[in-house]
Short mmCIF file of C-alpha atoms in Angstrom, two decimals:
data_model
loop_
_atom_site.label_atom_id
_atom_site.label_comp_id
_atom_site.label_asym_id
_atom_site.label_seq_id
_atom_site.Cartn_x
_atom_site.Cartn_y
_atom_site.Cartn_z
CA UNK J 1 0.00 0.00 0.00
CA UNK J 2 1.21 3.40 -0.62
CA UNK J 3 1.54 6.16 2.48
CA UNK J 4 2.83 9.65 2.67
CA UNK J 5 4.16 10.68 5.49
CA UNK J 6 4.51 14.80 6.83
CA UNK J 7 5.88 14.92 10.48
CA UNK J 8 6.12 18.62 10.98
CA UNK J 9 2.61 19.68 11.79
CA UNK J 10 3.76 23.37 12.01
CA UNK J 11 6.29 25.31 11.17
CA UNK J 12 7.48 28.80 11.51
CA UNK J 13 10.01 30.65 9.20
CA UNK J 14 11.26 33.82 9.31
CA UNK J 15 10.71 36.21 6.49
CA UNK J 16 12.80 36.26 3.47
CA UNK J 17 14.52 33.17 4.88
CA UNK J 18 14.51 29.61 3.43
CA UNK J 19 12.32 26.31 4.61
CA UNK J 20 11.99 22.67 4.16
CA UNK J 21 8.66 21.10 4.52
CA UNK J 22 9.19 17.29 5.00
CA UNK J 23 7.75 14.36 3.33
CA UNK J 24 8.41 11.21 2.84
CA UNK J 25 6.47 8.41 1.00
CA UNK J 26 6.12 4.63 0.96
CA UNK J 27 5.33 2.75 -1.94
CA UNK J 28 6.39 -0.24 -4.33
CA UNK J 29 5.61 0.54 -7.42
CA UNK J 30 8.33 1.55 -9.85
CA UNK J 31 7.15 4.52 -11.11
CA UNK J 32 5.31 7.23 -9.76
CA UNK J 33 4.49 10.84 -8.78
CA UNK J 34 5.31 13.48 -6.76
CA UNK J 35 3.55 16.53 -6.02
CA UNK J 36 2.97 19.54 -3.21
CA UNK J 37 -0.24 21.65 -2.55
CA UNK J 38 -0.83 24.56 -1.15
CA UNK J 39 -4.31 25.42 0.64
CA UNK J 40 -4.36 28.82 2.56
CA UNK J 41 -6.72 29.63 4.51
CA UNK J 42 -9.59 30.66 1.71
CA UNK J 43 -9.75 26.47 1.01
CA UNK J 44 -8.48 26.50 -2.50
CA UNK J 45 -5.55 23.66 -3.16
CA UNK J 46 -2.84 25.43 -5.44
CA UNK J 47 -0.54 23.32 -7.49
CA UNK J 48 3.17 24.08 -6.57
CA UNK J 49 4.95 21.41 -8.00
CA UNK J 50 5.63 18.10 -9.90
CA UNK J 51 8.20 15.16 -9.40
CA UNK J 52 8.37 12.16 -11.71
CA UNK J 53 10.09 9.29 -10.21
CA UNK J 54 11.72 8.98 -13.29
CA UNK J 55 12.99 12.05 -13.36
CA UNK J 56 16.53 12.29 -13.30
CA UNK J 57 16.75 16.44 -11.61
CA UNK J 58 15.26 17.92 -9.03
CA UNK J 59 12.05 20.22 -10.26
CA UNK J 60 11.87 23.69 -9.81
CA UNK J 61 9.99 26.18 -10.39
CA UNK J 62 10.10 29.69 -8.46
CA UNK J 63 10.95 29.68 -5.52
CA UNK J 64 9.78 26.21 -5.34
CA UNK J 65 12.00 23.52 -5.63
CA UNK J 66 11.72 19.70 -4.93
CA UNK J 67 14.78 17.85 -2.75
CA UNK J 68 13.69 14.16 -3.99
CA UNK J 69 16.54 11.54 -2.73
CA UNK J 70 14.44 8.30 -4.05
CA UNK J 71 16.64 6.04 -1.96
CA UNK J 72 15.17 7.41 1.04
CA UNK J 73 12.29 7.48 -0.36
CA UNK J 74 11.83 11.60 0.94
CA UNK J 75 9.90 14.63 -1.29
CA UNK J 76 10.78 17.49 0.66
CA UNK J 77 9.72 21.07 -0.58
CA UNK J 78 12.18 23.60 -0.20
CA UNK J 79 10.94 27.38 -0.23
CA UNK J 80 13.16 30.14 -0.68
CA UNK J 81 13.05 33.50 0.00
CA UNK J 82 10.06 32.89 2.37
CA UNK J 83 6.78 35.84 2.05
CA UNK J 84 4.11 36.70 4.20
CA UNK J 85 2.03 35.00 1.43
CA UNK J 86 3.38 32.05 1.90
CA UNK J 87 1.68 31.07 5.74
CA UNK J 88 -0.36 28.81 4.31
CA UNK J 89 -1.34 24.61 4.86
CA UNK J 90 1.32 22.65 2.34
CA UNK J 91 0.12 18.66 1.41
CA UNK J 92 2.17 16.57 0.16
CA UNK J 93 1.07 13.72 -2.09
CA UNK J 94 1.73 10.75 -4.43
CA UNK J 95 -0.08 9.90 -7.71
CA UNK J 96 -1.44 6.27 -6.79
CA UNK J 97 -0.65 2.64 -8.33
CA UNK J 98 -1.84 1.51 -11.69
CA UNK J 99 -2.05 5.48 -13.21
CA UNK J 100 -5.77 5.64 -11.75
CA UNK J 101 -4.70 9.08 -11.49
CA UNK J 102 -5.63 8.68 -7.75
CA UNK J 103 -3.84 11.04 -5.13
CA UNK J 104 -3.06 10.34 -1.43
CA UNK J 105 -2.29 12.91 0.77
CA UNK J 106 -0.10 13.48 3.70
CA UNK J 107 -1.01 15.14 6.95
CA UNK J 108 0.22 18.57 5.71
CA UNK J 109 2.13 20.96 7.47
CA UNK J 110 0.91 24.22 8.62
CA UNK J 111 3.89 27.08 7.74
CA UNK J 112 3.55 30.26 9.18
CA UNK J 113 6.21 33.16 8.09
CA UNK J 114 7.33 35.62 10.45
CA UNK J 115 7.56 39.15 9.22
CA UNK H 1 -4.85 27.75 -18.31
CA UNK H 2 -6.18 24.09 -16.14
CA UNK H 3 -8.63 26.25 -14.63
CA UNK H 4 -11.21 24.26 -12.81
CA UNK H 5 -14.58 25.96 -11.14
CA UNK H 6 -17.09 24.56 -8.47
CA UNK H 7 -20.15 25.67 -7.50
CA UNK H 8 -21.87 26.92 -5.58
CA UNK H 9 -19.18 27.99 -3.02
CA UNK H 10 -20.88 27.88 0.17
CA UNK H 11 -24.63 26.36 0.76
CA UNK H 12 -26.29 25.66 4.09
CA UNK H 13 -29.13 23.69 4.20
CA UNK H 14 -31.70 21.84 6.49
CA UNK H 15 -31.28 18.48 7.39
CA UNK H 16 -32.62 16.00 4.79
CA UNK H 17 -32.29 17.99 1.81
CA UNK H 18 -29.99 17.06 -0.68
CA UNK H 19 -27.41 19.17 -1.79
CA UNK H 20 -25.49 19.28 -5.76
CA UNK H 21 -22.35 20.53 -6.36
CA UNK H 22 -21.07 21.32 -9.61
CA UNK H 23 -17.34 20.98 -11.13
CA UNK H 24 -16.40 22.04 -14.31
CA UNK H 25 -12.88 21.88 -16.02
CA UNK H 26 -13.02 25.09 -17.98
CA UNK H 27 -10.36 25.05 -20.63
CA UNK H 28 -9.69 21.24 -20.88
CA UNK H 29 -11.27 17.76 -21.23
CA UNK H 30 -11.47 16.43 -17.90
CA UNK H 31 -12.15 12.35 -18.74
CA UNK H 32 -11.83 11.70 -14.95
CA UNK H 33 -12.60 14.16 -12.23
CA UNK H 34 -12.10 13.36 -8.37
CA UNK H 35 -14.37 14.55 -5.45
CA UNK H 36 -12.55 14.86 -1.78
CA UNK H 37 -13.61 15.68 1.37
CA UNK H 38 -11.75 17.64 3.71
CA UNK H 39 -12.79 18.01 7.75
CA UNK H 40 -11.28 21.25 10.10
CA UNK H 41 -7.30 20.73 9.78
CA UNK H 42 -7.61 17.83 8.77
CA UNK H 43 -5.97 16.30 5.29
CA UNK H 44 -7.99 15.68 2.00
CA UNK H 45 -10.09 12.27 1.81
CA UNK H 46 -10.59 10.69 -1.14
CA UNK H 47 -14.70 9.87 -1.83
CA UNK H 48 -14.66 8.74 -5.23
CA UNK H 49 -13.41 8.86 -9.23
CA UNK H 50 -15.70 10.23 -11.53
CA UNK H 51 -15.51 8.84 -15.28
CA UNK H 52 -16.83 10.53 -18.02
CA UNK H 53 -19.80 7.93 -19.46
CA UNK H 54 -19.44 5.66 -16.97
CA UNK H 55 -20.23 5.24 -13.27
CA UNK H 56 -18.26 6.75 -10.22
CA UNK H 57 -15.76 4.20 -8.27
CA UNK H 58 -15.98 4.66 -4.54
CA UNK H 59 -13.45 4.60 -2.40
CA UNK H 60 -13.97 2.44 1.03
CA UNK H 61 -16.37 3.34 3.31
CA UNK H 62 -18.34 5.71 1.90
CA UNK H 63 -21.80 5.66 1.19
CA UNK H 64 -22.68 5.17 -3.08
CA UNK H 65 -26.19 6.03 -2.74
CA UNK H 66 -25.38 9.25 0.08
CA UNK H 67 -22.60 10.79 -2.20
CA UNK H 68 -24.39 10.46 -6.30
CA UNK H 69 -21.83 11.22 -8.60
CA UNK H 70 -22.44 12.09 -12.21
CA UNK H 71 -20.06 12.84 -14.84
CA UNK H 72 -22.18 13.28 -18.20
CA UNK H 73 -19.97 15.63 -20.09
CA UNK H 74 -15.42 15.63 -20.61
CA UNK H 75 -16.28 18.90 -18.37
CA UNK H 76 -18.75 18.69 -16.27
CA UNK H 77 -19.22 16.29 -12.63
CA UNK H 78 -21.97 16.59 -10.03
CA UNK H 79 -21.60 15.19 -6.53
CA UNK H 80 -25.05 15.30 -5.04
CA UNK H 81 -25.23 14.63 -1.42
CA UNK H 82 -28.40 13.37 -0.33
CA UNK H 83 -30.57 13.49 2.41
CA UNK H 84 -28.23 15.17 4.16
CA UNK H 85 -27.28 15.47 8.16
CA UNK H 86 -25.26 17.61 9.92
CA UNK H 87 -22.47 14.81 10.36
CA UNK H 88 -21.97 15.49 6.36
CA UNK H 89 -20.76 19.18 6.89
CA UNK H 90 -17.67 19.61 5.79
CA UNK H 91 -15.34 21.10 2.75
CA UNK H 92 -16.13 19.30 -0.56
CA UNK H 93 -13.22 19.44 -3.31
CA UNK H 94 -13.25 18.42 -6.56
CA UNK H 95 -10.10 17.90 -8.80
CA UNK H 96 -9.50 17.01 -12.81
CA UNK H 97 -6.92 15.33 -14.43
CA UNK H 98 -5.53 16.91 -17.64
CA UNK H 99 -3.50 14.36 -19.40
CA UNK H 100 -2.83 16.79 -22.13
CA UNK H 101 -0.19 18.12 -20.72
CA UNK H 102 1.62 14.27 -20.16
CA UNK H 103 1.48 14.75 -16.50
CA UNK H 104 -0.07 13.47 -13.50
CA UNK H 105 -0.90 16.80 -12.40
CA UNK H 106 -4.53 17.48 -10.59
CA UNK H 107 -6.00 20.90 -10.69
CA UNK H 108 -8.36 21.46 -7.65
CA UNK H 109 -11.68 23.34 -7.90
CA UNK H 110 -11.68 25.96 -4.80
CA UNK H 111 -14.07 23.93 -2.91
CA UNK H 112 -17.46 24.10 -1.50
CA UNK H 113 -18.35 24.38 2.01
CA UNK H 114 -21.43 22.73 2.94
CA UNK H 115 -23.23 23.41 6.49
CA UNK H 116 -26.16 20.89 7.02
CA UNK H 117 -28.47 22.53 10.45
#
């Protein structure tokens, strides 16, 4: 079965500083997907960024980027440059088996930056 | 562009009415869509897949003929909750697939919250 896993429930960051949100995933299929969510407080779930498993780099895009070490099996979002606008709930998740096109979800972790 | 729309946004409603919410991909063919529910702080919960033509797949544990799911158009799903109680408020999300652009990626609809008195 496949599980995602976010063990920081909160987090603080100061402003204009950088932070890692945590995840890491379980799962034994060869290929699959990567991906982090935003959801501030007006409910909406924002699409940050993608990670094939396949996928030889780390993504990017922004300030976003995507630390993926698949031997440890870990996903962890890196933000840089931290703003106000970024307090917000982050998910983590994992496309599921057999490209159902399926997501599960991790806990998410609440980030809250510090002006 | 993947801009997907729900509606209505926010309903309340007495208890044992039923309740439809509406999610529409708006610039792309959405073959699948997926409806979520999401409780106070809590994480997303998967209710079902919604195929275009065909009937929904539920996930475990939750109720086919509470939750009706329709999916009659490549851009249109329905989740109709019926006879509904209070125990069903919560924050309904719906997401859609666009495989045109040869990712996994799910664009989310910005959700509807539904208070049942």
């Amino acid at each position: 079965a496949q599980k995602i896993t976010q063990t920081q429930p909160g987090m603080f960051v100061q402003e204009k500083e950088a932070v890692t949100l945590d995840c890491t995933y379980d799962t034994s299929d060869p290929s699959y997907g990567l991906f982090w969510y935003k959801q501030p407080s007006s409910g909406e779930m924002i699409f940050l960024i993608y990670q094939g498993s396949y996928d030889q780099q780390n993504a990017t895009e922004g300030r976003y980027s995507l630390n993926f070490q698949k031997a440890r099996k870990s996903a962890n979002l890196v933000i840089s440059a931290s703003q106000l606008g970024d307090s917000a709930m982050y998910f983590c998740a994992m496309g599921g088996s057999g490209n159902t096109g399926k997501l599960i979800f991790g806990q998410g972790t609440t980030l809250q930056v510090k002006p | 562009g993947a801009v997907v729309s729900q509606h209505p946004s926010r309903v309340i409603c007495k208890s044992g009415t039923s309740v439809k919410i509406e999610c529409r991909s708006l610039d792309f063919q959405a073959t699948t869509m997926f409806w979520y529910r999401q409780f106070p702080k809590q994480s997303l919960m998967l209710m079902a897949t919604s195929n275009e033509g065909s009937k929904a797949t539920y996930e475990q544990g939750v109720e086919k003929d509470k939750f009706l799911i329709n999916h009659a158009s490549l851009t249109l799903s329905t989740l109709t909750v019926t006879s509904a109680h209070p125990e069903d408020s919560s924050f309904y999300i719906c997401s859609a697939q666009d495989r045109g652009r040869g990712q996994e990626t799910q664009y989310f609809g910005p959700g509807t919250r539904l208070l049942v008195l």
